[in-house]
Amino acid sequence: MRFTSEQRLDEGLLEREFTLGEIPGILWTPAAASSPLPLILLGHPPLGLRKMYPRLVDRARHSAAEGFATATIELPGSGDRPRLAAVDQARADLRRAMEAREPVSDEIVDALVLPLVEKAVPEWQAALDALLALPEIGGPVGYSGGVISIGIRLAVVEPRIVAAGLFAGSLVPRAMFEEARQVTIPLHVLLQWDDEGNDRQAALDLFDAFGSQEKSLHANMGGHTGVPQFAGDVAVQFFARHLRK
């Protein structure tokens, strides 16, 4: 891990950009908190870190107020990283199907999501290795948001993640439902009830499939971009219960 820039934001939040090989990332730490800090990995959709930055830094501020460090990395095929041709083709196929109001086939969903999961999860694990090697980061570790299939895979294969807050989405390959049954860590799942791009029943079926003994579903009225401010506060409270030693 190589830090490439450092700046202090409002409320004493320290933001450091880094690269991990060719992967860009950002680490936020609350300057006033005592070390070592619990860590939340901030997932996001594959739209590029720069586009997602305002939402990510807002989540980092909320987490820092509770004494948590947060970090994120650029997803494969996003931002300035090399494109994934097969995923881009699947995204175009998805767009055409939705514009034509046709059913989205399992083949399109698999081609869109599975390659991203296969590439992104090992990168998140490598980032976690590097972050936990820093003296100011000590764990425990949570995962928050992003592509829900990535969160599912991480919850299954990464024992250092002890709790996850997931954003419900319906573009989930059928194979991921089987993986969801293997998830046992505490879960907090956010669902926008009127999300225009989300099959509500599919999201409910996925929630039902999770094997966790502690799992909660928080549904709010409104579309994809209508997540209420208090929903973020509730998510931070979830992590406060599970990441504070």
C-alpha positions as semicolon CSV with decimal commas, in nm:
position;residue;x (nm);y (nm);z (nm)
1;M;0,000;0,000;0,000
2;R;0,136;0,341;-0,098
3;F;-0,026;0,663;0,023
4;T;-0,042;0,926;-0,253
5;S;-0,215;1,221;-0,085
6;E;-0,333;1,340;0,255
7;Q;-0,577;1,611;0,362
8;R;-0,770;1,700;0,675
9;L;-1,139;1,752;0,613
10;D;-1,394;1,922;0,834
11;E;-1,447;1,789;1,186
12;G;-1,090;1,659;1,192
13;L;-1,147;1,373;0,946
14;L;-0,817;1,264;0,791
15;E;-0,847;1,148;0,429
16;R;-0,561;0,961;0,266
17;E;-0,567;0,834;-0,090
18;F;-0,362;0,524;-0,163
19;T;-0,280;0,272;-0,430
20;L;-0,260;-0,101;-0,381
21;G;-0,071;-0,214;-0,687
22;E;-0,284;-0,059;-0,962
23;I;-0,595;-0,028;-0,745
24;P;-0,684;0,321;-0,613
25;G;-0,843;0,357;-0,272
26;I;-0,921;0,601;0,007
27;L;-0,879;0,567;0,384
28;W;-1,061;0,794;0,630
29;T;-0,969;0,807;0,998
30;P;-1,105;1,025;1,280
31;A;-0,811;1,231;1,403
32;A;-0,932;1,253;1,762
33;A;-1,001;0,883;1,817
34;S;-0,765;0,655;2,002
35;S;-0,594;0,377;1,807
36;P;-0,621;0,103;1,704
37;L;-0,953;0,167;1,532
38;P;-1,233;-0,062;1,415
39;L;-1,269;-0,055;1,037
40;I;-1,567;-0,043;0,801
41;L;-1,509;-0,128;0,435
42;L;-1,731;0,098;0,224
43;G;-1,874;-0,080;-0,078
44;H;-2,027;0,110;-0,369
45;P;-2,176;0,044;-0,714
46;P;-1,940;0,019;-1,013
47;L;-1,976;0,385;-1,112
48;G;-1,625;0,501;-1,022
49;L;-1,483;0,640;-0,699
50;R;-1,491;1,000;-0,819
51;K;-1,861;0,984;-0,900
52;M;-1,938;0,808;-0,573
53;Y;-1,708;1,026;-0,362
54;P;-1,973;1,263;-0,214
55;R;-2,176;0,970;-0,080
56;L;-1,869;0,781;0,038
57;V;-1,721;1,072;0,231
58;D;-2,059;1,139;0,393
59;R;-2,071;0,777;0,512
60;A;-1,711;0,812;0,632
61;R;-1,805;1,121;0,838
62;H;-2,094;0,939;1,005
63;S;-1,869;0,646;1,087
64;A;-1,585;0,866;1,214
65;A;-1,825;1,030;1,460
66;E;-1,856;0,686;1,621
67;G;-1,480;0,631;1,624
68;F;-1,453;0,407;1,316
69;A;-1,203;0,417;1,033
70;T;-1,345;0,359;0,686
71;A;-1,185;0,262;0,356
72;T;-1,286;0,194;0,000
73;I;-1,124;0,079;-0,324
74;E;-1,204;0,124;-0,691
75;L;-1,392;-0,173;-0,832
76;P;-1,260;-0,371;-1,133
77;G;-1,362;-0,210;-1,462
78;S;-1,454;0,122;-1,296
79;G;-1,298;0,467;-1,286
80;D;-0,961;0,473;-1,460
81;R;-0,911;0,098;-1,427
82;P;-0,914;-0,115;-1,745
83;R;-1,261;-0,191;-1,868
84;L;-1,411;-0,541;-1,841
85;A;-1,547;-0,598;-2,192
86;A;-1,781;-0,884;-2,098
87;V;-1,930;-0,687;-1,809
88;D;-1,975;-0,379;-2,028
89;Q;-2,156;-0,595;-2,285
90;A;-2,381;-0,739;-2,015
91;R;-2,455;-0,386;-1,891
92;A;-2,559;-0,286;-2,245
93;D;-2,776;-0,598;-2,272
94;L;-2,938;-0,511;-1,939
95;R;-3,010;-0,158;-2,052
96;R;-3,172;-0,279;-2,374
97;A;-3,389;-0,531;-2,188
98;M;-3,505;-0,271;-1,936
99;E;-3,578;-0,010;-2,204
100;A;-3,781;-0,269;-2,395
101;R;-3,950;-0,373;-2,068
102;E;-3,841;-0,729;-2,127
103;P;-3,751;-0,977;-1,851
104;V;-3,384;-0,964;-1,755
105;S;-3,248;-1,312;-1,818
106;D;-3,036;-1,509;-1,573
107;E;-2,763;-1,510;-1,837
108;I;-2,746;-1,130;-1,836
109;V;-2,740;-1,112;-1,456
110;D;-2,468;-1,377;-1,433
111;A;-2,254;-1,206;-1,697
112;L;-2,298;-0,869;-1,527
113;V;-2,235;-0,968;-1,166
114;L;-2,032;-1,288;-1,134
115;P;-1,712;-1,164;-1,304
116;L;-1,721;-0,855;-1,082
117;V;-1,757;-1,070;-0,769
118;E;-1,474;-1,301;-0,875
119;K;-1,235;-1,010;-0,934
120;A;-1,343;-0,771;-0,659
121;V;-1,350;-1,003;-0,356
122;P;-0,979;-1,100;-0,367
123;E;-0,894;-0,731;-0,412
124;W;-1,099;-0,638;-0,105
125;Q;-0,917;-0,908;0,088
126;A;-0,578;-0,777;-0,026
127;A;-0,683;-0,426;0,077
128;L;-0,790;-0,559;0,414
129;D;-0,448;-0,723;0,461
130;A;-0,278;-0,389;0,395
131;L;-0,516;-0,183;0,607
132;L;-0,491;-0,409;0,911
133;A;-0,112;-0,385;0,889
134;L;-0,134;-0,012;0,965
135;P;-0,071;0,071;1,332
136;E;-0,384;0,286;1,358
137;I;-0,619;0,010;1,232
138;G;-0,692;-0,286;1,455
139;G;-1,038;-0,419;1,376
140;P;-1,294;-0,562;1,421
141;V;-1,403;-0,518;1,058
142;G;-1,742;-0,455;0,901
143;Y;-1,854;-0,432;0,537
144;S;-2,110;-0,173;0,432
145;G;-2,311;-0,124;0,113
146;G;-2,210;-0,168;-0,246
147;V;-2,295;-0,453;-0,482
148;I;-2,485;-0,695;-0,260
149;S;-2,334;-1,003;-0,428
150;I;-1,984;-0,882;-0,337
151;G;-2,100;-0,838;0,022
152;I;-2,243;-1,190;0,026
153;R;-1,921;-1,347;-0,102
154;L;-1,708;-1,148;0,142
155;A;-1,933;-1,248;0,432
156;V;-1,881;-1,613;0,340
157;V;-1,508;-1,624;0,265
158;E;-1,358;-1,349;0,486
159;P;-1,356;-1,443;0,857
160;R;-1,219;-1,102;0,960
161;I;-1,551;-0,939;0,866
162;V;-1,779;-0,977;1,168
163;A;-2,087;-0,777;1,055
164;A;-2,227;-0,644;0,728
165;G;-2,472;-0,375;0,625
166;L;-2,606;-0,450;0,277
167;F;-2,810;-0,252;0,025
168;A;-3,084;-0,470;-0,125
169;G;-3,075;-0,514;-0,501
170;S;-3,252;-0,760;-0,728
171;L;-2,975;-0,827;-0,983
172;V;-2,844;-1,122;-0,785
173;P;-2,732;-1,440;-0,965
174;R;-2,916;-1,751;-0,854
175;A;-2,588;-1,902;-0,736
176;M;-2,556;-1,621;-0,481
177;F;-2,876;-1,733;-0,309
178;E;-2,699;-2,055;-0,216
179;E;-2,403;-1,856;-0,085
180;A;-2,644;-1,637;0,114
181;R;-2,752;-1,946;0,307
182;Q;-2,389;-1,981;0,423
183;V;-2,377;-1,629;0,570
184;T;-2,379;-1,642;0,950
185;I;-2,257;-1,297;1,062
186;P;-2,500;-1,028;1,183
187;L;-2,668;-0,845;0,894
188;H;-2,843;-0,513;0,851
189;V;-3,019;-0,493;0,511
190;L;-3,155;-0,167;0,369
191;L;-3,441;-0,185;0,117
192;Q;-3,604;0,104;-0,069
193;W;-3,963;-0,016;-0,104
194;D;-4,036;0,169;-0,429
195;D;-3,694;0,127;-0,594
196;E;-3,772;0,148;-0,963
197;G;-3,478;-0,076;-1,058
198;N;-3,533;-0,337;-0,790
199;D;-3,758;-0,642;-0,783
200;R;-3,892;-0,612;-0,429
201;Q;-3,990;-0,977;-0,403
202;A;-3,646;-1,090;-0,516
203;A;-3,490;-0,870;-0,248
204;L;-3,722;-1,020;0,015
205;D;-3,642;-1,373;-0,104
206;L;-3,270;-1,302;-0,072
207;F;-3,317;-1,168;0,280
208;D;-3,507;-1,482;0,369
209;A;-3,221;-1,696;0,233
210;F;-2,953;-1,546;0,459
211;G;-2,845;-1,797;0,720
212;S;-2,762;-1,541;0,989
213;Q;-2,932;-1,580;1,325
214;E;-2,924;-1,202;1,364
215;K;-3,052;-1,022;1,057
216;S;-3,272;-0,716;1,024
217;L;-3,447;-0,569;0,722
218;H;-3,503;-0,192;0,722
219;A;-3,747;-0,090;0,449
220;N;-3,819;0,274;0,368
221;M;-4,070;0,423;0,128
222;G;-3,924;0,588;-0,179
223;G;-3,715;0,518;-0,485
224;H;-3,351;0,426;-0,532
225;T;-3,216;0,772;-0,451
226;G;-3,468;0,845;-0,176
227;V;-3,283;0,683;0,114
228;P;-3,367;0,894;0,422
229;Q;-3,087;1,050;0,623
230;F;-3,180;0,861;0,936
231;A;-3,120;0,531;0,757
232;G;-2,748;0,605;0,766
233;D;-2,766;0,673;1,138
234;V;-2,937;0,339;1,198
235;A;-2,667;0,161;0,999
236;V;-2,391;0,325;1,204
237;Q;-2,570;0,217;1,523
238;F;-2,571;-0,140;1,390
239;F;-2,195;-0,130;1,343
240;A;-2,147;0,035;1,683
241;R;-2,311;-0,268;1,844
242;H;-2,089;-0,517;1,664
243;L;-1,753;-0,344;1,614
244;R;-1,693;-0,185;1,951
245;K;-1,473;-0,409;2,164
